[in-house]
Amino acid sequence: MTYSSSTATSQPNVSSLNGSARRAAECHQDVHETIIDALDILWDAFEEDQPSNLYQLVMGQVERPLLARVLERCDHNQSRAAACLGINRSTLRKKLRDHDLI
């Protein structure tokens, strides 16, 4: 079996990808734990009352910075930002308008 030069040089790239995947998984776990902690703090702030609008409260805090950051990371290209978010471009535009981001 022979290997081309491109096969030989791709090995470090596989290592790099494995490291990136591991870091992404660790980051995902950190984000998950941070969200759980924040939700517990928010829930406790209601004291004896059970929240009735928790979804709206959380989305109100998370959606705007998420949209702004993704748009920035995509160099303000709305089509790319929509693809990164997994939503339709027209849905993204509506959300951007709703949050006064355009």
PDB file of N, CA and C in Angstrom:
ATOM      1  N   MET A   1       0.851  -1.177   0.000  1.00  0.00           N
ATOM      2  CA  MET A   1       0.000   0.000   0.000  1.00  0.00           C
ATOM      3  C   MET A   1       0.891   1.233   0.000  1.00  0.00           C
ATOM      4  N   THR A   2       0.606   2.163  -0.871  1.00  0.00           N
ATOM      5  CA  THR A   2       1.397   3.387  -0.933  1.00  0.00           C
ATOM      6  C   THR A   2       0.556   4.562  -0.492  1.00  0.00           C
ATOM      7  N   TYR A   3       1.243   5.530   0.047  1.00  0.00           N
ATOM      8  CA  TYR A   3       0.576   6.744   0.507  1.00  0.00           C
ATOM      9  C   TYR A   3       1.067   7.912  -0.317  1.00  0.00           C
ATOM     10  N   SER A   4       0.165   8.745  -0.703  1.00  0.00           N
ATOM     11  CA  SER A   4       0.559   9.952  -1.419  1.00  0.00           C
ATOM     12  C   SER A   4       1.070  10.966  -0.412  1.00  0.00           C
ATOM     13  N   SER A   5       1.727  11.984  -0.908  1.00  0.00           N
ATOM     14  CA  SER A   5       2.230  13.019   0.000  1.00  0.00           C
ATOM     15  C   SER A   5       1.082  13.732   0.698  1.00  0.00           C
ATOM     16  N   SER A   6      -0.082  13.812   0.045  1.00  0.00           N
ATOM     17  CA  SER A   6      -1.219  14.472   0.697  1.00  0.00           C
ATOM     18  C   SER A   6      -1.740  13.637   1.856  1.00  0.00           C
ATOM     19  N   THR A   7      -1.633  12.303   1.753  1.00  0.00           N
ATOM     20  CA  THR A   7      -2.057  11.444   2.855  1.00  0.00           C
ATOM     21  C   THR A   7      -1.132  11.621   4.043  1.00  0.00           C
ATOM     22  N   ALA A   8       0.153  11.681   3.778  1.00  0.00           N
ATOM     23  CA  ALA A   8       1.124  11.829   4.858  1.00  0.00           C
ATOM     24  C   ALA A   8       0.959  13.160   5.570  1.00  0.00           C
ATOM     25  N   THR A   9       0.671  14.202   4.833  1.00  0.00           N
ATOM     26  CA  THR A   9       0.546  15.513   5.470  1.00  0.00           C
ATOM     27  C   THR A   9      -0.803  15.708   6.134  1.00  0.00           C
ATOM     28  N   SER A  10      -1.770  14.838   5.830  1.00  0.00           N
ATOM     29  CA  SER A  10      -3.083  15.017   6.443  1.00  0.00           C
ATOM     30  C   SER A  10      -3.127  14.491   7.874  1.00  0.00           C
ATOM     31  N   GLN A  11      -2.171  13.664   8.266  1.00  0.00           N
ATOM     32  CA  GLN A  11      -2.176  13.090   9.608  1.00  0.00           C
ATOM     33  C   GLN A  11      -2.150  14.156  10.703  1.00  0.00           C
ATOM     34  N   PRO A  12      -1.273  15.164  10.649  1.00  0.00           N
ATOM     35  CA  PRO A  12      -1.323  16.197  11.688  1.00  0.00           C
ATOM     36  C   PRO A  12      -2.661  16.929  11.692  1.00  0.00           C
ATOM     37  N   ASN A  13      -3.275  17.080  10.541  1.00  0.00           N
ATOM     38  CA  ASN A  13      -4.570  17.747  10.485  1.00  0.00           C
ATOM     39  C   ASN A  13      -5.634  16.941  11.219  1.00  0.00           C
ATOM     40  N   VAL A  14      -5.577  15.618  11.128  1.00  0.00           N
ATOM     41  CA  VAL A  14      -6.520  14.766  11.847  1.00  0.00           C
ATOM     42  C   VAL A  14      -6.319  14.949  13.342  1.00  0.00           C
ATOM     43  N   SER A  15      -5.060  14.990  13.772  1.00  0.00           N
ATOM     44  CA  SER A  15      -4.754  15.232  15.191  1.00  0.00           C
ATOM     45  C   SER A  15      -5.317  16.566  15.635  1.00  0.00           C
ATOM     46  N   SER A  16      -5.121  17.563  14.816  1.00  0.00           N
ATOM     47  CA  SER A  16      -5.630  18.899  15.133  1.00  0.00           C
ATOM     48  C   SER A  16      -7.149  18.889  15.229  1.00  0.00           C
ATOM     49  N   LEU A  17      -7.800  18.189  14.307  1.00  0.00           N
ATOM     50  CA  LEU A  17      -9.262  18.094  14.340  1.00  0.00           C
ATOM     51  C   LEU A  17      -9.737  17.367  15.591  1.00  0.00           C
ATOM     52  N   ASN A  18      -9.042  16.310  15.974  1.00  0.00           N
ATOM     53  CA  ASN A  18      -9.414  15.585  17.191  1.00  0.00           C
ATOM     54  C   ASN A  18      -9.293  16.494  18.404  1.00  0.00           C
ATOM     55  N   GLY A  19      -8.233  17.291  18.461  1.00  0.00           N
ATOM     56  CA  GLY A  19      -8.063  18.241  19.559  1.00  0.00           C
ATOM     57  C   GLY A  19      -9.150  19.296  19.548  1.00  0.00           C
ATOM     58  N   SER A  20      -9.497  19.767  18.373  1.00  0.00           N
ATOM     59  CA  SER A  20     -10.564  20.766  18.254  1.00  0.00           C
ATOM     60  C   SER A  20     -11.900  20.189  18.686  1.00  0.00           C
ATOM     61  N   ALA A  21     -12.168  18.954  18.300  1.00  0.00           N
ATOM     62  CA  ALA A  21     -13.426  18.307  18.691  1.00  0.00           C
ATOM     63  C   ALA A  21     -13.480  18.131  20.204  1.00  0.00           C
ATOM     64  N   ARG A  22     -12.353  17.761  20.802  1.00  0.00           N
ATOM     65  CA  ARG A  22     -12.311  17.587  22.257  1.00  0.00           C
ATOM     66  C   ARG A  22     -12.554  18.921  22.961  1.00  0.00           C
ATOM     67  N   ARG A  23     -11.891  19.980  22.478  1.00  0.00           N
ATOM     68  CA  ARG A  23     -12.088  21.310  23.074  1.00  0.00           C
ATOM     69  C   ARG A  23     -13.528  21.777  22.901  1.00  0.00           C
ATOM     70  N   ALA A  24     -14.124  21.501  21.750  1.00  0.00           N
ATOM     71  CA  ALA A  24     -15.524  21.888  21.518  1.00  0.00           C
ATOM     72  C   ALA A  24     -16.446  21.146  22.477  1.00  0.00           C
ATOM     73  N   ALA A  25     -16.186  19.868  22.701  1.00  0.00           N
ATOM     74  CA  ALA A  25     -17.014  19.089  23.632  1.00  0.00           C
ATOM     75  C   ALA A  25     -16.870  19.622  25.052  1.00  0.00           C
ATOM     76  N   GLU A  26     -15.639  19.972  25.449  1.00  0.00           N
ATOM     77  CA  GLU A  26     -15.418  20.531  26.785  1.00  0.00           C
ATOM     78  C   GLU A  26     -16.111  21.880  26.923  1.00  0.00           C
ATOM     79  N   CYS A  27     -16.027  22.694  25.889  1.00  0.00           N
ATOM     80  CA  CYS A  27     -16.681  24.006  25.900  1.00  0.00           C
ATOM     81  C   CYS A  27     -18.191  23.833  26.006  1.00  0.00           C
ATOM     82  N   HIS A  28     -18.732  22.880  25.254  1.00  0.00           N
ATOM     83  CA  HIS A  28     -20.173  22.609  25.301  1.00  0.00           C
ATOM     84  C   HIS A  28     -20.596  22.258  26.721  1.00  0.00           C
ATOM     85  N   GLN A  29     -19.804  21.422  27.391  1.00  0.00           N
ATOM     86  CA  GLN A  29     -20.125  21.023  28.761  1.00  0.00           C
ATOM     87  C   GLN A  29     -20.067  22.230  29.688  1.00  0.00           C
ATOM     88  N   ASP A  30     -19.044  23.087  29.527  1.00  0.00           N
ATOM     89  CA  ASP A  30     -18.930  24.294  30.353  1.00  0.00           C
ATOM     90  C   ASP A  30     -20.131  25.211  30.152  1.00  0.00           C
ATOM     91  N   VAL A  31     -20.532  25.407  28.902  1.00  0.00           N
ATOM     92  CA  VAL A  31     -21.682  26.265  28.599  1.00  0.00           C
ATOM     93  C   VAL A  31     -22.943  25.670  29.206  1.00  0.00           C
ATOM     94  N   HIS A  32     -23.100  24.366  29.072  1.00  0.00           N
ATOM     95  CA  HIS A  32     -24.271  23.684  29.632  1.00  0.00           C
ATOM     96  C   HIS A  32     -24.344  23.909  31.143  1.00  0.00           C
ATOM     97  N   GLU A  33     -23.234  23.722  31.830  1.00  0.00           N
ATOM     98  CA  GLU A  33     -23.209  23.905  33.285  1.00  0.00           C
ATOM     99  C   GLU A  33     -23.488  25.357  33.665  1.00  0.00           C
ATOM    100  N   THR A  34     -22.953  26.297  32.904  1.00  0.00           N
ATOM    101  CA  THR A  34     -23.192  27.717  33.167  1.00  0.00           C
ATOM    102  C   THR A  34     -24.671  28.052  33.015  1.00  0.00           C
ATOM    103  N   ILE A  35     -25.290  27.512  31.987  1.00  0.00           N
ATOM    104  CA  ILE A  35     -26.719  27.762  31.766  1.00  0.00           C
ATOM    105  C   ILE A  35     -27.550  27.174  32.904  1.00  0.00           C
ATOM    106  N   ILE A  36     -27.225  25.962  33.312  1.00  0.00           N
ATOM    107  CA  ILE A  36     -27.951  25.326  34.420  1.00  0.00           C
ATOM    108  C   ILE A  36     -27.819  26.175  35.681  1.00  0.00           C
ATOM    109  N   ASP A  37     -26.609  26.640  35.979  1.00  0.00           N
ATOM    110  CA  ASP A  37     -26.392  27.489  37.163  1.00  0.00           C
ATOM    111  C   ASP A  37     -27.211  28.776  37.073  1.00  0.00           C
ATOM    112  N   ALA A  38     -27.208  29.405  35.898  1.00  0.00           N
ATOM    113  CA  ALA A  38     -27.957  30.654  35.717  1.00  0.00           C
ATOM    114  C   ALA A  38     -29.460  30.420  35.864  1.00  0.00           C
ATOM    115  N   LEU A  39     -29.952  29.307  35.343  1.00  0.00           N
ATOM    116  CA  LEU A  39     -31.378  28.995  35.477  1.00  0.00           C
ATOM    117  C   LEU A  39     -31.756  28.751  36.934  1.00  0.00           C
ATOM    118  N   ASP A  40     -30.877  28.099  37.676  1.00  0.00           N
ATOM    119  CA  ASP A  40     -31.136  27.887  39.107  1.00  0.00           C
ATOM    120  C   ASP A  40     -31.212  29.211  39.855  1.00  0.00           C
ATOM    121  N   ILE A  41     -30.302  30.130  39.539  1.00  0.00           N
ATOM    122  CA  ILE A  41     -30.313  31.455  40.173  1.00  0.00           C
ATOM    123  C   ILE A  41     -31.600  32.188  39.825  1.00  0.00           C
ATOM    124  N   LEU A  42     -31.984  32.138  38.552  1.00  0.00           N
ATOM    125  CA  LEU A  42     -33.211  32.797  38.118  1.00  0.00           C
ATOM    126  C   LEU A  42     -34.425  32.191  38.820  1.00  0.00           C
ATOM    127  N   TRP A  43     -34.479  30.872  38.878  1.00  0.00           N
ATOM    128  CA  TRP A  43     -35.601  30.186  39.531  1.00  0.00           C
ATOM    129  C   TRP A  43     -35.685  30.584  41.002  1.00  0.00           C
ATOM    130  N   ASP A  44     -34.537  30.593  41.682  1.00  0.00           N
ATOM    131  CA  ASP A  44     -34.503  30.950  43.105  1.00  0.00           C
ATOM    132  C   ASP A  44     -34.941  32.389  43.344  1.00  0.00           C
ATOM    133  N   ALA A  45     -34.754  33.247  42.360  1.00  0.00           N
ATOM    134  CA  ALA A  45     -35.147  34.655  42.503  1.00  0.00           C
ATOM    135  C   ALA A  45     -36.663  34.804  42.623  1.00  0.00           C
ATOM    136  N   PHE A  46     -37.395  33.800  42.187  1.00  0.00           N
ATOM    137  CA  PHE A  46     -38.853  33.856  42.293  1.00  0.00           C
ATOM    138  C   PHE A  46     -39.342  33.504  43.696  1.00  0.00           C
ATOM    139  N   GLU A  47     -38.424  33.060  44.550  1.00  0.00           N
ATOM    140  CA  GLU A  47     -38.713  32.676  45.937  1.00  0.00           C
ATOM    141  C   GLU A  47     -39.831  31.651  45.990  1.00  0.00           C
ATOM    142  N   GLU A  48     -40.968  31.995  46.543  1.00  0.00           N
ATOM    143  CA  GLU A  48     -42.064  31.028  46.712  1.00  0.00           C
ATOM    144  C   GLU A  48     -42.926  30.879  45.463  1.00  0.00           C
ATOM    145  N   ASP A  49     -42.912  31.880  44.611  1.00  0.00           N
ATOM    146  CA  ASP A  49     -43.762  31.858  43.414  1.00  0.00           C
ATOM    147  C   ASP A  49     -43.123  31.013  42.319  1.00  0.00           C
ATOM    148  N   GLN A  50     -43.954  30.273  41.617  1.00  0.00           N
ATOM    149  CA  GLN A  50     -43.476  29.532  40.460  1.00  0.00           C
ATOM    150  C   GLN A  50     -43.524  30.479  39.266  1.00  0.00           C
ATOM    151  N   PRO A  51     -42.422  30.575  38.504  1.00  0.00           N
ATOM    152  CA  PRO A  51     -42.433  31.494  37.361  1.00  0.00           C
ATOM    153  C   PRO A  51     -43.450  31.063  36.314  1.00  0.00           C
ATOM    154  N   SER A  52     -44.078  32.039  35.694  1.00  0.00           N
ATOM    155  CA  SER A  52     -45.057  31.724  34.651  1.00  0.00           C
ATOM    156  C   SER A  52     -44.567  32.129  33.265  1.00  0.00           C
ATOM    157  N   ASN A  53     -43.462  32.851  33.213  1.00  0.00           N
ATOM    158  CA  ASN A  53     -42.954  33.319  31.920  1.00  0.00           C
ATOM    159  C   ASN A  53     -41.448  33.076  31.797  1.00  0.00           C
ATOM    160  N   LEU A  54     -40.979  31.958  32.318  1.00  0.00           N
ATOM    161  CA  LEU A  54     -39.551  31.660  32.338  1.00  0.00           C
ATOM    162  C   LEU A  54     -38.956  31.627  30.933  1.00  0.00           C
ATOM    163  N   TYR A  55     -39.648  31.004  30.002  1.00  0.00           N
ATOM    164  CA  TYR A  55     -39.144  30.927  28.627  1.00  0.00           C
ATOM    165  C   TYR A  55     -38.906  32.326  28.070  1.00  0.00           C
ATOM    166  N   GLN A  56     -39.884  33.193  28.216  1.00  0.00           N
ATOM    167  CA  GLN A  56     -39.782  34.557  27.709  1.00  0.00           C
ATOM    168  C   GLN A  56     -38.645  35.308  28.406  1.00  0.00           C
ATOM    169  N   LEU A  57     -38.503  35.131  29.703  1.00  0.00           N
ATOM    170  CA  LEU A  57     -37.422  35.788  30.440  1.00  0.00           C
ATOM    171  C   LEU A  57     -36.048  35.347  29.941  1.00  0.00           C
ATOM    172  N   VAL A  58     -35.878  34.044  29.797  1.00  0.00           N
ATOM    173  CA  VAL A  58     -34.583  33.515  29.364  1.00  0.00           C
ATOM    174  C   VAL A  58     -34.287  33.928  27.931  1.00  0.00           C
ATOM    175  N   MET A  59     -35.247  33.748  27.041  1.00  0.00           N
ATOM    176  CA  MET A  59     -35.018  34.107  25.643  1.00  0.00           C
ATOM    177  C   MET A  59     -34.763  35.603  25.491  1.00  0.00           C
ATOM    178  N   GLY A  60     -35.416  36.398  26.312  1.00  0.00           N
ATOM    179  CA  GLY A  60     -35.181  37.838  26.285  1.00  0.00           C
ATOM    180  C   GLY A  60     -33.753  38.204  26.641  1.00  0.00           C
ATOM    181  N   GLN A  61     -33.125  37.395  27.481  1.00  0.00           N
ATOM    182  CA  GLN A  61     -31.747  37.648  27.884  1.00  0.00           C
ATOM    183  C   GLN A  61     -30.725  37.050  26.921  1.00  0.00           C
ATOM    184  N   VAL A  62     -31.091  35.969  26.252  1.00  0.00           N
ATOM    185  CA  VAL A  62     -30.131  35.210  25.456  1.00  0.00           C
ATOM    186  C   VAL A  62     -30.178  35.543  23.964  1.00  0.00           C
ATOM    187  N   GLU A  63     -31.365  35.733  23.414  1.00  0.00           N
ATOM    188  CA  GLU A  63     -31.499  35.824  21.959  1.00  0.00           C
ATOM    189  C   GLU A  63     -30.769  37.023  21.359  1.00  0.00           C
ATOM    190  N   ARG A  64     -30.913  38.197  21.944  1.00  0.00           N
ATOM    191  CA  ARG A  64     -30.293  39.386  21.357  1.00  0.00           C
ATOM    192  C   ARG A  64     -28.765  39.271  21.294  1.00  0.00           C
ATOM    193  N   PRO A  65     -28.088  38.933  22.413  1.00  0.00           N
ATOM    194  CA  PRO A  65     -26.633  38.807  22.310  1.00  0.00           C
ATOM    195  C   PRO A  65     -26.199  37.666  21.388  1.00  0.00           C
ATOM    196  N   LEU A  66     -26.986  36.593  21.332  1.00  0.00           N
ATOM    197  CA  LEU A  66     -26.665  35.495  20.419  1.00  0.00           C
ATOM    198  C   LEU A  66     -26.705  35.982  18.977  1.00  0.00           C
ATOM    199  N   LEU A  67     -27.780  36.648  18.607  1.00  0.00           N
ATOM    200  CA  LEU A  67     -27.914  37.153  17.241  1.00  0.00           C
ATOM    201  C   LEU A  67     -26.812  38.151  16.911  1.00  0.00           C
ATOM    202  N   ALA A  68     -26.544  39.061  17.823  1.00  0.00           N
ATOM    203  CA  ALA A  68     -25.523  40.085  17.588  1.00  0.00           C
ATOM    204  C   ALA A  68     -24.149  39.458  17.392  1.00  0.00           C
ATOM    205  N   ARG A  69     -23.815  38.483  18.226  1.00  0.00           N
ATOM    206  CA  ARG A  69     -22.488  37.863  18.147  1.00  0.00           C
ATOM    207  C   ARG A  69     -22.325  37.033  16.885  1.00  0.00           C
ATOM    208  N   VAL A  70     -23.348  36.248  16.541  1.00  0.00           N
ATOM    209  CA  VAL A  70     -23.263  35.433  15.330  1.00  0.00           C
ATOM    210  C   VAL A  70     -23.161  36.335  14.106  1.00  0.00           C
ATOM    211  N   LEU A  71     -23.934  37.388  14.069  1.00  0.00           N
ATOM    212  CA  LEU A  71     -23.879  38.321  12.947  1.00  0.00           C
ATOM    213  C   LEU A  71     -22.482  38.936  12.835  1.00  0.00           C
ATOM    214  N   GLU A  72     -21.918  39.312  13.963  1.00  0.00           N
ATOM    215  CA  GLU A  72     -20.562  39.880  13.970  1.00  0.00           C
ATOM    216  C   GLU A  72     -19.545  38.858  13.472  1.00  0.00           C
ATOM    217  N   ARG A  73     -19.641  37.616  13.964  1.00  0.00           N
ATOM    218  CA  ARG A  73     -18.695  36.567  13.571  1.00  0.00           C
ATOM    219  C   ARG A  73     -18.820  36.213  12.094  1.00  0.00           C
ATOM    220  N   CYS A  74     -19.985  36.463  11.510  1.00  0.00           N
ATOM    221  CA  CYS A  74     -20.218  36.191  10.087  1.00  0.00           C
ATOM    222  C   CYS A  74     -20.021  37.448   9.250  1.00  0.00           C
ATOM    223  N   ASP A  75     -19.298  38.423   9.800  1.00  0.00           N
ATOM    224  CA  ASP A  75     -19.009  39.682   9.097  1.00  0.00           C
ATOM    225  C   ASP A  75     -20.275  40.359   8.595  1.00  0.00           C
ATOM    226  N   HIS A  76     -21.335  40.270   9.382  1.00  0.00           N
ATOM    227  CA  HIS A  76     -22.630  40.893   9.098  1.00  0.00           C
ATOM    228  C   HIS A  76     -23.292  40.359   7.829  1.00  0.00           C
ATOM    229  N   ASN A  77     -22.859  39.176   7.401  1.00  0.00           N
ATOM    230  CA  ASN A  77     -23.495  38.508   6.269  1.00  0.00           C
ATOM    231  C   ASN A  77     -24.692  37.731   6.819  1.00  0.00           C
ATOM    232  N   GLN A  78     -25.884  38.222   6.537  1.00  0.00           N
ATOM    233  CA  GLN A  78     -27.092  37.636   7.118  1.00  0.00           C
ATOM    234  C   GLN A  78     -27.351  36.216   6.632  1.00  0.00           C
ATOM    235  N   SER A  79     -27.018  35.917   5.404  1.00  0.00           N
ATOM    236  CA  SER A  79     -27.217  34.555   4.894  1.00  0.00           C
ATOM    237  C   SER A  79     -26.331  33.571   5.648  1.00  0.00           C
ATOM    238  N   ARG A  80     -25.062  33.941   5.854  1.00  0.00           N
ATOM    239  CA  ARG A  80     -24.151  33.072   6.614  1.00  0.00           C
ATOM    240  C   ARG A  80     -24.591  32.952   8.061  1.00  0.00           C
ATOM    241  N   ALA A  81     -25.016  34.060   8.654  1.00  0.00           N
ATOM    242  CA  ALA A  81     -25.471  34.035  10.049  1.00  0.00           C
ATOM    243  C   ALA A  81     -26.689  33.128  10.194  1.00  0.00           C
ATOM    244  N   ALA A  82     -27.625  33.239   9.269  1.00  0.00           N
ATOM    245  CA  ALA A  82     -28.819  32.386   9.312  1.00  0.00           C
ATOM    246  C   ALA A  82     -28.426  30.918   9.194  1.00  0.00           C
ATOM    247  N   ALA A  83     -27.478  30.618   8.310  1.00  0.00           N
ATOM    248  CA  ALA A  83     -27.020  29.235   8.152  1.00  0.00           C
ATOM    249  C   ALA A  83     -26.365  28.731   9.438  1.00  0.00           C
ATOM    250  N   CYS A  84     -25.559  29.560  10.070  1.00  0.00           N
ATOM    251  CA  CYS A  84     -24.915  29.170  11.338  1.00  0.00           C
ATOM    252  C   CYS A  84     -25.945  28.899  12.422  1.00  0.00           C
ATOM    253  N   LEU A  85     -26.998  29.673  12.431  1.00  0.00           N
ATOM    254  CA  LEU A  85     -28.046  29.516  13.443  1.00  0.00           C
ATOM    255  C   LEU A  85     -29.036  28.407  13.094  1.00  0.00           C
ATOM    256  N   GLY A  86     -29.006  27.970  11.834  1.00  0.00           N
ATOM    257  CA  GLY A  86     -29.937  26.928  11.406  1.00  0.00           C
ATOM    258  C   GLY A  86     -31.354  27.443  11.237  1.00  0.00           C
ATOM    259  N   ILE A  87     -31.461  28.731  10.875  1.00  0.00           N
ATOM    260  CA  ILE A  87     -32.784  29.317  10.651  1.00  0.00           C
ATOM    261  C   ILE A  87     -32.820  29.951   9.269  1.00  0.00           C
ATOM    262  N   ASN A  88     -34.010  30.208   8.787  1.00  0.00           N
ATOM    263  CA  ASN A  88     -34.216  30.854   7.504  1.00  0.00           C
ATOM    264  C   ASN A  88     -33.752  32.308   7.587  1.00  0.00           C
ATOM    265  N   ARG A  89     -33.231  32.834   6.485  1.00  0.00           N
ATOM    266  CA  ARG A  89     -32.744  34.212   6.472  1.00  0.00           C
ATOM    267  C   ARG A  89     -33.853  35.205   6.806  1.00  0.00           C
ATOM    268  N   SER A  90     -35.058  34.961   6.321  1.00  0.00           N
ATOM    269  CA  SER A  90     -36.156  35.889   6.621  1.00  0.00           C
ATOM    270  C   SER A  90     -36.512  35.845   8.110  1.00  0.00           C
ATOM    271  N   THR A  91     -36.389  34.683   8.728  1.00  0.00           N
ATOM    272  CA  THR A  91     -36.615  34.574  10.175  1.00  0.00           C
ATOM    273  C   THR A  91     -35.548  35.361  10.920  1.00  0.00           C
ATOM    274  N   LEU A  92     -34.302  35.230  10.468  1.00  0.00           N
ATOM    275  CA  LEU A  92     -33.215  35.997  11.086  1.00  0.00           C
ATOM    276  C   LEU A  92     -33.480  37.490  10.962  1.00  0.00           C
ATOM    277  N   ARG A  93     -33.873  37.948   9.780  1.00  0.00           N
ATOM    278  CA  ARG A  93     -34.125  39.382   9.584  1.00  0.00           C
ATOM    279  C   ARG A  93     -35.230  39.879  10.514  1.00  0.00           C
ATOM    280  N   LYS A  94     -36.278  39.086  10.692  1.00  0.00           N
ATOM    281  CA  LYS A  94     -37.356  39.475  11.601  1.00  0.00           C
ATOM    282  C   LYS A  94     -36.830  39.593  13.024  1.00  0.00           C
ATOM    283  N   LYS A  95     -36.048  38.612  13.446  1.00  0.00           N
ATOM    284  CA  LYS A  95     -35.489  38.644  14.797  1.00  0.00           C
ATOM    285  C   LYS A  95     -34.537  39.831  14.966  1.00  0.00           C
ATOM    286  N   LEU A  96     -33.746  40.122  13.959  1.00  0.00           N
ATOM    287  CA  LEU A  96     -32.829  41.265  14.021  1.00  0.00           C
ATOM    288  C   LEU A  96     -33.608  42.571  14.151  1.00  0.00           C
ATOM    289  N   ARG A  97     -34.702  42.686  13.401  1.00  0.00           N
ATOM    290  CA  ARG A  97     -35.552  43.881  13.520  1.00  0.00           C
ATOM    291  C   ARG A  97     -36.201  43.949  14.901  1.00  0.00           C
ATOM    292  N   ASP A  98     -36.702  42.811  15.384  1.00  0.00           N
ATOM    293  CA  ASP A  98     -37.347  42.770  16.705  1.00  0.00           C
ATOM    294  C   ASP A  98     -36.405  43.232  17.814  1.00  0.00           C
ATOM    295  N   HIS A  99     -35.115  42.952  17.641  1.00  0.00           N
ATOM    296  CA  HIS A  99     -34.116  43.308  18.656  1.00  0.00           C
ATOM    297  C   HIS A  99     -33.360  44.592  18.302  1.00  0.00           C
ATOM    298  N   ASP A 100     -33.864  45.327  17.311  1.00  0.00           N
ATOM    299  CA  ASP A 100     -33.233  46.581  16.869  1.00  0.00           C
ATOM    300  C   ASP A 100     -31.761  46.403  16.507  1.00  0.00           C
ATOM    301  N   LEU A 101     -31.459  45.304  15.838  1.00  0.00           N
ATOM    302  CA  LEU A 101     -30.088  45.049  15.411  1.00  0.00           C
ATOM    303  C   LEU A 101     -29.865  45.429  13.949  1.00  0.00           C
ATOM    304  N   ILE A 102     -30.954  45.758  13.247  1.00  0.00           N
ATOM    305  CA  ILE A 102     -30.829  46.298  11.880  1.00  0.00           C
ATOM    306  C   ILE A 102     -31.821  47.441  11.742  1.00  0.00           C
TER     307      ILE A 102
END
